[in-house]
PDB file of C-alpha atoms in Angstrom:
ATOM      1  CA  UNK A 962      -0.383   0.165   0.241  1.00 58.00           C
ATOM      2  CA  UNK A 963       1.162   3.555  -0.932  1.00 68.00           C
ATOM      3  CA  UNK A 964       0.549   6.179   1.159  1.00 75.00           C
ATOM      4  CA  UNK A 965       1.463  10.112   0.219  1.00 79.00           C
ATOM      5  CA  UNK A 966       4.351  12.063   2.522  1.00 77.00           C
ATOM      6  CA  UNK A 967       1.816  14.009   4.761  1.00 77.00           C
ATOM      7  CA  UNK A 968       0.233  11.025   4.869  1.00 78.00           C
ATOM      8  CA  UNK A 969       3.054   9.610   5.989  1.00 77.00           C
ATOM      9  CA  UNK A 970       4.847  12.135   8.333  1.00 75.00           C
ATOM     10  CA  UNK A 971       1.573  13.118   9.921  1.00 74.00           C
ATOM     11  CA  UNK A 972       0.657   9.561  11.260  1.00 75.00           C
ATOM     12  CA  UNK A 973       2.167   8.882  14.585  1.00 74.00           C
ATOM     13  CA  UNK A 974       3.780   5.365  14.996  1.00 79.00           C
ATOM     14  CA  UNK A 975       0.812   3.111  16.661  1.00 79.00           C
ATOM     15  CA  UNK A 976       3.270   1.216  18.753  1.00 82.00           C
ATOM     16  CA  UNK A 977       5.371   4.537  20.080  1.00 87.00           C
ATOM     17  CA  UNK A 978       9.035   2.851  18.689  1.00 92.00           C
ATOM     18  CA  UNK A 979      10.040   3.248  15.111  1.00 94.00           C
ATOM     19  CA  UNK A 980      13.299   2.472  12.916  1.00 96.00           C
ATOM     20  CA  UNK A 981      15.117   3.598  10.037  1.00 97.00           C
ATOM     21  CA  UNK A 982      17.153   1.117   8.556  1.00 98.00           C
ATOM     22  CA  UNK A 983      19.867   3.748   6.136  1.00 98.00           C
ATOM     23  CA  UNK A 984      21.681   1.218   3.299  1.00 97.00           C
ATOM     24  CA  UNK A 985      25.301   1.521   2.582  1.00 94.00           C
ATOM     25  CA  UNK A 986      26.556   1.387  -1.557  1.00 93.00           C
ATOM     26  CA  UNK A 987      26.456  -0.783  -4.903  1.00 87.00           C
ATOM     27  CA  UNK A 988      22.594  -0.549  -3.965  1.00 91.00           C
ATOM     28  CA  UNK A 989      19.784  -0.544  -6.589  1.00 90.00           C
ATOM     29  CA  UNK A 990      16.295  -0.529  -5.237  1.00 90.00           C
ATOM     30  CA  UNK A 991      15.652  -3.534  -5.221  1.00 92.00           C
ATOM     31  CA  UNK A 992      18.650  -4.265  -3.007  1.00 93.00           C
ATOM     32  CA  UNK A 993      17.823  -1.945  -0.975  1.00 93.00           C
ATOM     33  CA  UNK A 994      14.112  -2.977  -0.527  1.00 94.00           C
ATOM     34  CA  UNK A 995      15.045  -6.111   0.415  1.00 95.00           C
ATOM     35  CA  UNK A 996      18.038  -5.582   2.382  1.00 95.00           C
ATOM     36  CA  UNK A 997      14.992  -2.827   4.484  1.00 96.00           C
ATOM     37  CA  UNK A 998      13.678  -5.982   5.529  1.00 96.00           C
ATOM     38  CA  UNK A 999      16.665  -8.367   6.392  1.00 97.00           C
ATOM     39  CA  UNK A1000      16.781  -5.665   8.939  1.00 97.00           C
ATOM     40  CA  UNK A1001      13.129  -5.361   9.917  1.00 96.00           C
ATOM     41  CA  UNK A1002      12.780  -8.659  10.917  1.00 96.00           C
ATOM     42  CA  UNK A1003      16.164  -8.962  12.588  1.00 96.00           C
ATOM     43  CA  UNK A1004      15.170  -5.263  14.699  1.00 96.00           C
ATOM     44  CA  UNK A1005      11.707  -7.095  15.330  1.00 95.00           C
ATOM     45  CA  UNK A1006      13.063 -10.103  16.527  1.00 94.00           C
ATOM     46  CA  UNK A1007      12.268 -10.685  19.963  1.00 90.00           C
ATOM     47  CA  UNK A1008       9.652  -9.129  20.724  1.00 90.00           C
ATOM     48  CA  UNK A1009       6.402  -9.733  21.788  1.00 88.00           C
ATOM     49  CA  UNK A1010       3.333 -10.035  19.284  1.00 85.00           C
ATOM     50  CA  UNK A1011       1.905  -7.112  21.280  1.00 87.00           C
ATOM     51  CA  UNK A1012       4.231  -4.737  20.156  1.00 88.00           C
ATOM     52  CA  UNK A1013       4.119  -2.098  17.123  1.00 89.00           C
ATOM     53  CA  UNK A1014       6.962  -0.851  15.008  1.00 92.00           C
ATOM     54  CA  UNK A1015       7.105   1.212  12.072  1.00 93.00           C
ATOM     55  CA  UNK A1016      10.218   0.645  10.354  1.00 94.00           C
ATOM     56  CA  UNK A1017      10.813   2.845   7.767  1.00 95.00           C
ATOM     57  CA  UNK A1018      13.765   1.632   4.773  1.00 95.00           C
ATOM     58  CA  UNK A1019      15.927   5.224   3.944  1.00 95.00           C
ATOM     59  CA  UNK A1020      16.674   3.714   0.243  1.00 92.00           C
ATOM     60  CA  UNK A1021      19.077   6.603  -1.956  1.00 90.00           C
ATOM     61  CA  UNK A1022      20.839   6.469  -5.225  1.00 87.00           C
ATOM     62  CA  UNK A1023      23.950   4.491  -4.759  1.00 90.00           C
ATOM     63  CA  UNK A1024      24.019   2.302  -7.932  1.00 81.00           C
ATOM     64  CA  UNK A1025      26.808   0.918  -9.279  1.00 78.00           C
ATOM     65  CA  UNK A1026      28.475   3.048 -12.048  1.00 79.00           C
ATOM     66  CA  UNK A1027      30.872   1.471 -14.186  1.00 79.00           C
ATOM     67  CA  UNK A1028      34.105   3.691 -12.101  1.00 81.00           C
ATOM     68  CA  UNK A1029      33.703   3.059  -8.755  1.00 78.00           C
ATOM     69  CA  UNK A1030      36.145   5.477  -6.834  1.00 80.00           C
ATOM     70  CA  UNK A1031      34.878   8.591  -9.388  1.00 85.00           C
ATOM     71  CA  UNK A1032      31.219   6.880  -8.374  1.00 82.00           C
ATOM     72  CA  UNK A1033      32.138   6.546  -4.342  1.00 84.00           C
ATOM     73  CA  UNK A1034      33.339  10.224  -3.811  1.00 86.00           C
ATOM     74  CA  UNK A1035      30.264  11.306  -5.910  1.00 89.00           C
ATOM     75  CA  UNK A1036      28.469   9.605  -3.308  1.00 88.00           C
ATOM     76  CA  UNK A1037      29.990  10.415  -0.353  1.00 88.00           C
ATOM     77  CA  UNK A1038      28.671  14.189  -1.453  1.00 88.00           C
ATOM     78  CA  UNK A1039      24.681  12.640  -2.208  1.00 93.00           C
ATOM     79  CA  UNK A1040      25.147  10.680   1.600  1.00 94.00           C
ATOM     80  CA  UNK A1041      25.432  14.764   3.474  1.00 94.00           C
ATOM     81  CA  UNK A1042      22.472  15.511   0.542  1.00 94.00           C
ATOM     82  CA  UNK A1043      20.996  12.813   1.884  1.00 96.00           C
ATOM     83  CA  UNK A1044      21.656  13.765   5.738  1.00 97.00           C
ATOM     84  CA  UNK A1045      19.544  16.703   5.139  1.00 96.00           C
ATOM     85  CA  UNK A1046      16.849  14.813   3.895  1.00 94.00           C
ATOM     86  CA  UNK A1047      16.411  12.352   6.179  1.00 96.00           C
ATOM     87  CA  UNK A1048      16.534  14.917   9.120  1.00 94.00           C
ATOM     88  CA  UNK A1049      13.703  17.012   7.864  1.00 92.00           C
ATOM     89  CA  UNK A1050      11.740  13.036   8.568  1.00 92.00           C
ATOM     90  CA  UNK A1051      12.718  13.087  11.726  1.00 92.00           C
ATOM     91  CA  UNK A1052      11.987  16.891  11.974  1.00 89.00           C
ATOM     92  CA  UNK A1053       8.259  15.647  11.372  1.00 87.00           C
ATOM     93  CA  UNK A1054       8.486  12.596  14.254  1.00 87.00           C
ATOM     94  CA  UNK A1055       6.111  13.477  17.320  1.00 82.00           C
ATOM     95  CA  UNK A1056       8.983  13.585  20.357  1.00 82.00           C
ATOM     96  CA  UNK A1057       6.944  11.257  22.338  1.00 84.00           C
ATOM     97  CA  UNK A1058       8.361   8.061  19.791  1.00 88.00           C
ATOM     98  CA  UNK A1059      10.596   6.608  20.365  1.00 93.00           C
ATOM     99  CA  UNK A1060      13.542   6.542  17.930  1.00 95.00           C
ATOM    100  CA  UNK A1061      15.986   4.822  16.883  1.00 97.00           C
ATOM    101  CA  UNK A1062      18.450   4.544  13.735  1.00 98.00           C
ATOM    102  CA  UNK A1063      21.017   1.596  11.995  1.00 98.00           C
ATOM    103  CA  UNK A1064      23.294   2.060   9.533  1.00 98.00           C
ATOM    104  CA  UNK A1065      25.671   0.049   7.002  1.00 97.00           C
ATOM    105  CA  UNK A1066      28.819   1.291   5.494  1.00 96.00           C
ATOM    106  CA  UNK A1067      28.251   5.001   3.839  1.00 95.00           C
ATOM    107  CA  UNK A1068      24.920   4.701   4.962  1.00 97.00           C
ATOM    108  CA  UNK A1069      26.688   5.063   8.611  1.00 97.00           C
ATOM    109  CA  UNK A1070      27.496   8.925   6.992  1.00 97.00           C
ATOM    110  CA  UNK A1071      23.788   9.933   6.027  1.00 98.00           C
ATOM    111  CA  UNK A1072      22.911   8.914   9.836  1.00 98.00           C
ATOM    112  CA  UNK A1073      25.737  10.982  11.161  1.00 98.00           C
ATOM    113  CA  UNK A1074      24.837  14.096   9.196  1.00 98.00           C
ATOM    114  CA  UNK A1075      21.273  14.027   9.774  1.00 97.00           C
ATOM    115  CA  UNK A1076      22.160  13.099  13.770  1.00 96.00           C
ATOM    116  CA  UNK A1077      24.226  16.424  13.219  1.00 96.00           C
ATOM    117  CA  UNK A1078      22.321  18.498  11.510  1.00 95.00           C
ATOM    118  CA  UNK A1079      18.730  17.914  13.847  1.00 93.00           C
ATOM    119  CA  UNK A1080      21.559  19.352  16.761  1.00 93.00           C
ATOM    120  CA  UNK A1081      21.984  22.468  14.870  1.00 92.00           C
ATOM    121  CA  UNK A1082      25.213  21.618  12.699  1.00 95.00           C
ATOM    122  CA  UNK A1083      25.200  22.218   9.201  1.00 95.00           C
ATOM    123  CA  UNK A1084      26.636  20.741   6.304  1.00 94.00           C
ATOM    124  CA  UNK A1085      28.041  21.990   2.766  1.00 90.00           C
ATOM    125  CA  UNK A1086      26.137  24.918   3.968  1.00 91.00           C
ATOM    126  CA  UNK A1087      23.116  23.416   4.816  1.00 92.00           C
ATOM    127  CA  UNK A1088      21.185  24.034   7.993  1.00 93.00           C
ATOM    128  CA  UNK A1089      18.231  23.152   9.180  1.00 91.00           C
ATOM    129  CA  UNK A1090      15.666  25.964  10.496  1.00 85.00           C
ATOM    130  CA  UNK A1091      16.220  27.692  13.271  1.00 73.00           C
ATOM    131  CA  UNK A1092      13.227  26.231  14.869  1.00 58.00           C
ATOM    132  CA  UNK A1093      12.687  23.073  13.679  1.00 54.00           C
ATOM    133  CA  UNK A1094      15.663  21.887  16.123  1.00 51.00           C
ATOM    134  CA  UNK A1095      14.491  20.673  18.618  1.00 49.00           C
ATOM    135  CA  UNK A1096      15.219  16.837  18.886  1.00 62.00           C
ATOM    136  CA  UNK A1097      14.706  13.435  21.991  1.00 66.00           C
ATOM    137  CA  UNK A1098      17.269  11.400  21.724  1.00 89.00           C
ATOM    138  CA  UNK A1099      17.885   8.443  19.201  1.00 96.00           C
ATOM    139  CA  UNK A1100      18.835   5.137  19.585  1.00 97.00           C
ATOM    140  CA  UNK A1101      21.907   3.658  17.355  1.00 98.00           C
ATOM    141  CA  UNK A1102      24.038   1.158  15.754  1.00 98.00           C
ATOM    142  CA  UNK A1103      26.572   1.619  13.494  1.00 98.00           C
ATOM    143  CA  UNK A1104      27.929  -1.588  10.773  1.00 98.00           C
ATOM    144  CA  UNK A1105      31.067  -1.662   9.026  1.00 98.00           C
ATOM    145  CA  UNK A1106      30.978   2.254   9.508  1.00 97.00           C
ATOM    146  CA  UNK A1107      31.798   4.007   6.009  1.00 96.00           C
ATOM    147  CA  UNK A1108      32.862   7.424   7.638  1.00 96.00           C
ATOM    148  CA  UNK A1109      35.707   9.292   8.317  1.00 96.00           C
ATOM    149  CA  UNK A1110      36.637   8.132  12.337  1.00 97.00           C
ATOM    150  CA  UNK A1111      37.501  11.844  13.262  1.00 96.00           C
ATOM    151  CA  UNK A1112      33.369  12.382  12.074  1.00 97.00           C
ATOM    152  CA  UNK A1113      31.798  12.835  15.466  1.00 98.00           C
ATOM    153  CA  UNK A1114      35.020  14.248  17.343  1.00 98.00           C
ATOM    154  CA  UNK A1115      33.232  17.716  19.062  1.00 97.00           C
ATOM    155  CA  UNK A1116      35.314  18.934  16.056  1.00 96.00           C
ATOM    156  CA  UNK A1117      34.702  16.739  13.638  1.00 96.00           C
ATOM    157  CA  UNK A1118      32.341  17.097  10.263  1.00 94.00           C
ATOM    158  CA  UNK A1119      30.071  15.033  12.288  1.00 97.00           C
ATOM    159  CA  UNK A1120      30.284  16.956  15.467  1.00 97.00           C
ATOM    160  CA  UNK A1121      27.027  17.510  17.765  1.00 96.00           C
ATOM    161  CA  UNK A1122      25.713  14.203  16.347  1.00 97.00           C
ATOM    162  CA  UNK A1123      25.949  12.529  20.037  1.00 97.00           C
ATOM    163  CA  UNK A1124      23.882  15.788  21.451  1.00 95.00           C
ATOM    164  CA  UNK A1125      20.926  14.423  20.058  1.00 95.00           C
ATOM    165  CA  UNK A1126      21.460  10.496  20.638  1.00 97.00           C
ATOM    166  CA  UNK A1127      21.047   8.881  23.287  1.00 96.00           C
ATOM    167  CA  UNK A1128      23.236   5.859  23.520  1.00 97.00           C
ATOM    168  CA  UNK A1129      25.497   4.281  19.965  1.00 98.00           C
ATOM    169  CA  UNK A1130      25.732   1.126  18.693  1.00 98.00           C
ATOM    170  CA  UNK A1131      29.331   0.741  16.405  1.00 98.00           C
ATOM    171  CA  UNK A1132      30.924  -3.055  15.264  1.00 98.00           C
ATOM    172  CA  UNK A1133      33.589  -2.453  12.637  1.00 98.00           C
ATOM    173  CA  UNK A1134      36.268  -4.598  11.662  1.00 98.00           C
ATOM    174  CA  UNK A1135      39.664  -4.227  11.839  1.00 98.00           C
ATOM    175  CA  UNK A1136      40.071  -6.849   8.548  1.00 98.00           C
ATOM    176  CA  UNK A1137      38.221  -5.360   6.291  1.00 97.00           C
ATOM    177  CA  UNK A1138      39.876  -5.016   2.803  1.00 95.00           C
ATOM    178  CA  UNK A1139      37.594  -2.029   1.448  1.00 94.00           C
ATOM    179  CA  UNK A1140      37.142   0.132   4.049  1.00 95.00           C
ATOM    180  CA  UNK A1141      41.006  -0.569   4.213  1.00 94.00           C
ATOM    181  CA  UNK A1142      41.299   2.329   1.297  1.00 91.00           C
ATOM    182  CA  UNK A1143      39.010   4.282   2.540  1.00 91.00           C
ATOM    183  CA  UNK A1144      41.592   7.433   2.274  1.00 87.00           C
ATOM    184  CA  UNK A1145      41.796   7.096  -0.914  1.00 81.00           C
ATOM    185  CA  UNK A1146      38.181   7.692  -1.481  1.00 77.00           C
ATOM    186  CA  UNK A1147      37.899  10.416   1.143  1.00 75.00           C
ATOM    187  CA  UNK A1148      40.686  12.090  -1.305  1.00 64.00           C
ATOM    188  CA  UNK A1149      42.320  13.517   2.632  1.00 73.00           C
ATOM    189  CA  UNK A1150      46.043  12.616   3.792  1.00 74.00           C
ATOM    190  CA  UNK A1151      45.447   9.929   6.561  1.00 77.00           C
ATOM    191  CA  UNK A1152      42.076   9.325   6.803  1.00 92.00           C
ATOM    192  CA  UNK A1153      40.512   6.321   7.966  1.00 96.00           C
ATOM    193  CA  UNK A1154      36.866   5.191   8.183  1.00 96.00           C
ATOM    194  CA  UNK A1155      34.983   4.619  11.408  1.00 98.00           C
ATOM    195  CA  UNK A1156      34.292   0.907  10.150  1.00 98.00           C
ATOM    196  CA  UNK A1157      37.582  -0.132  10.548  1.00 98.00           C
ATOM    197  CA  UNK A1158      39.361   1.311  13.112  1.00 98.00           C
ATOM    198  CA  UNK A1159      36.794   2.934  15.312  1.00 98.00           C
ATOM    199  CA  UNK A1160      35.866   6.053  15.896  1.00 98.00           C
ATOM    200  CA  UNK A1161      37.575   8.552  18.165  1.00 97.00           C
ATOM    201  CA  UNK A1162      36.027  10.159  21.012  1.00 98.00           C
ATOM    202  CA  UNK A1163      36.736  12.680  23.281  1.00 97.00           C
ATOM    203  CA  UNK A1164      36.368  11.706  26.982  1.00 96.00           C
ATOM    204  CA  UNK A1165      32.805  12.648  27.864  1.00 95.00           C
ATOM    205  CA  UNK A1166      31.571  11.717  24.421  1.00 97.00           C
ATOM    206  CA  UNK A1167      32.703   7.421  26.087  1.00 96.00           C
ATOM    207  CA  UNK A1168      29.755   6.512  28.241  1.00 95.00           C
ATOM    208  CA  UNK A1169      26.860   7.630  25.128  1.00 97.00           C
ATOM    209  CA  UNK A1170      29.164   4.648  22.363  1.00 98.00           C
ATOM    210  CA  UNK A1171      29.730   1.411  22.814  1.00 98.00           C
ATOM    211  CA  UNK A1172      32.339   0.315  20.077  1.00 98.00           C
ATOM    212  CA  UNK A1173      33.511  -3.007  19.342  1.00 98.00           C
ATOM    213  CA  UNK A1174      36.250  -4.612  16.601  1.00 98.00           C
ATOM    214  CA  UNK A1175      33.820  -7.610  14.745  1.00 98.00           C
ATOM    215  CA  UNK A1176      36.785  -8.651  12.890  1.00 98.00           C
ATOM    216  CA  UNK A1177      36.704 -11.856  14.134  1.00 97.00           C
ATOM    217  CA  UNK A1178      33.266 -12.001  12.776  1.00 97.00           C
ATOM    218  CA  UNK A1179      33.113 -10.261   9.934  1.00 97.00           C
ATOM    219  CA  UNK A1180      36.339 -11.782   8.396  1.00 96.00           C
ATOM    220  CA  UNK A1181      38.280  -9.821   5.265  1.00 97.00           C
ATOM    221  CA  UNK A1182      34.740  -9.469   3.425  1.00 96.00           C
ATOM    222  CA  UNK A1183      32.642  -5.570   3.374  1.00 96.00           C
ATOM    223  CA  UNK A1184      29.533  -7.387   3.355  1.00 95.00           C
ATOM    224  CA  UNK A1185      25.887  -6.779   4.585  1.00 96.00           C
ATOM    225  CA  UNK A1186      25.401 -10.343   4.496  1.00 95.00           C
ATOM    226  CA  UNK A1187      27.738 -11.560   6.966  1.00 96.00           C
ATOM    227  CA  UNK A1188      26.625  -8.228   9.651  1.00 97.00           C
ATOM    228  CA  UNK A1189      22.381  -9.401   9.218  1.00 96.00           C
ATOM    229  CA  UNK A1190      23.965 -12.994   9.607  1.00 95.00           C
ATOM    230  CA  UNK A1191      25.930 -12.244  12.905  1.00 97.00           C
ATOM    231  CA  UNK A1192      24.283 -13.242  15.533  1.00 96.00           C
ATOM    232  CA  UNK A1193      25.901 -11.643  18.501  1.00 96.00           C
ATOM    233  CA  UNK A1194      26.449  -8.738  17.129  1.00 97.00           C
ATOM    234  CA  UNK A1195      22.631  -7.741  15.637  1.00 97.00           C
ATOM    235  CA  UNK A1196      21.621  -9.367  19.856  1.00 97.00           C
ATOM    236  CA  UNK A1197      23.800  -5.927  20.900  1.00 98.00           C
ATOM    237  CA  UNK A1198      22.519  -4.651  18.180  1.00 98.00           C
ATOM    238  CA  UNK A1199      18.793  -4.584  18.764  1.00 97.00           C
ATOM    239  CA  UNK A1200      19.576  -3.812  22.450  1.00 97.00           C
ATOM    240  CA  UNK A1201      19.671  -0.534  21.450  1.00 98.00           C
ATOM    241  CA  UNK A1202      17.598  -0.145  18.407  1.00 97.00           C
ATOM    242  CA  UNK A1203      14.880  -1.669  20.740  1.00 96.00           C
ATOM    243  CA  UNK A1204      15.237   0.160  23.345  1.00 95.00           C
ATOM    244  CA  UNK A1205      15.668  -1.982  26.016  1.00 94.00           C
ATOM    245  CA  UNK A1206      17.923  -0.847  29.260  1.00 91.00           C
ATOM    246  CA  UNK A1207      21.389  -0.633  28.893  1.00 86.00           C
TER     247      UNK A1207
END
């Protein structure tokens, strides 16, 4: 069933819980939806039959193109644009609702950018209307994050993101053979991916963020299939995404 944008944004979640999933790179519409359903099954696993949830599959254009390196750089810039669109959607959710956000790979740049904007920050000269920066805290789960390791440090490009995040879980992979070369896509000397070495955090940020190196589970592949099949990672992520006591 299709509904228009106004109806979608003005209708509260029937269970008071909204979960948003942002896919990674090289996804066409078919695979974006398929990945979204996989995450839905993980987020809702073990929920009681009475617990309703609104699951949003945030699809953005990351189709594979002939020139991979150039395309990754273009998609990275596009992620900042979609961060604005995602933040604009999040602003429509009633503040009494519980909201969780999950993302894989380059989708993490969309998610963290949106949180940064929600906190009153700006990205590439774009910011939310000042009166709109009223937010509740979000629960977030990142997997193999395709975003710079310093992004959410207070002086980073998404340095205000944690101001609107209640708690965050990040599973990185120090064996990832794709994120190993992240610096080539970022074009910044010495840059590394948070999904490869973990996020750099200030002392007072560490109480909000749980990070785990999942290299022994995920291996060398930069693969959503490996992530979604890693029971222990998903089990812990559900504590965040279902708003359990942590």
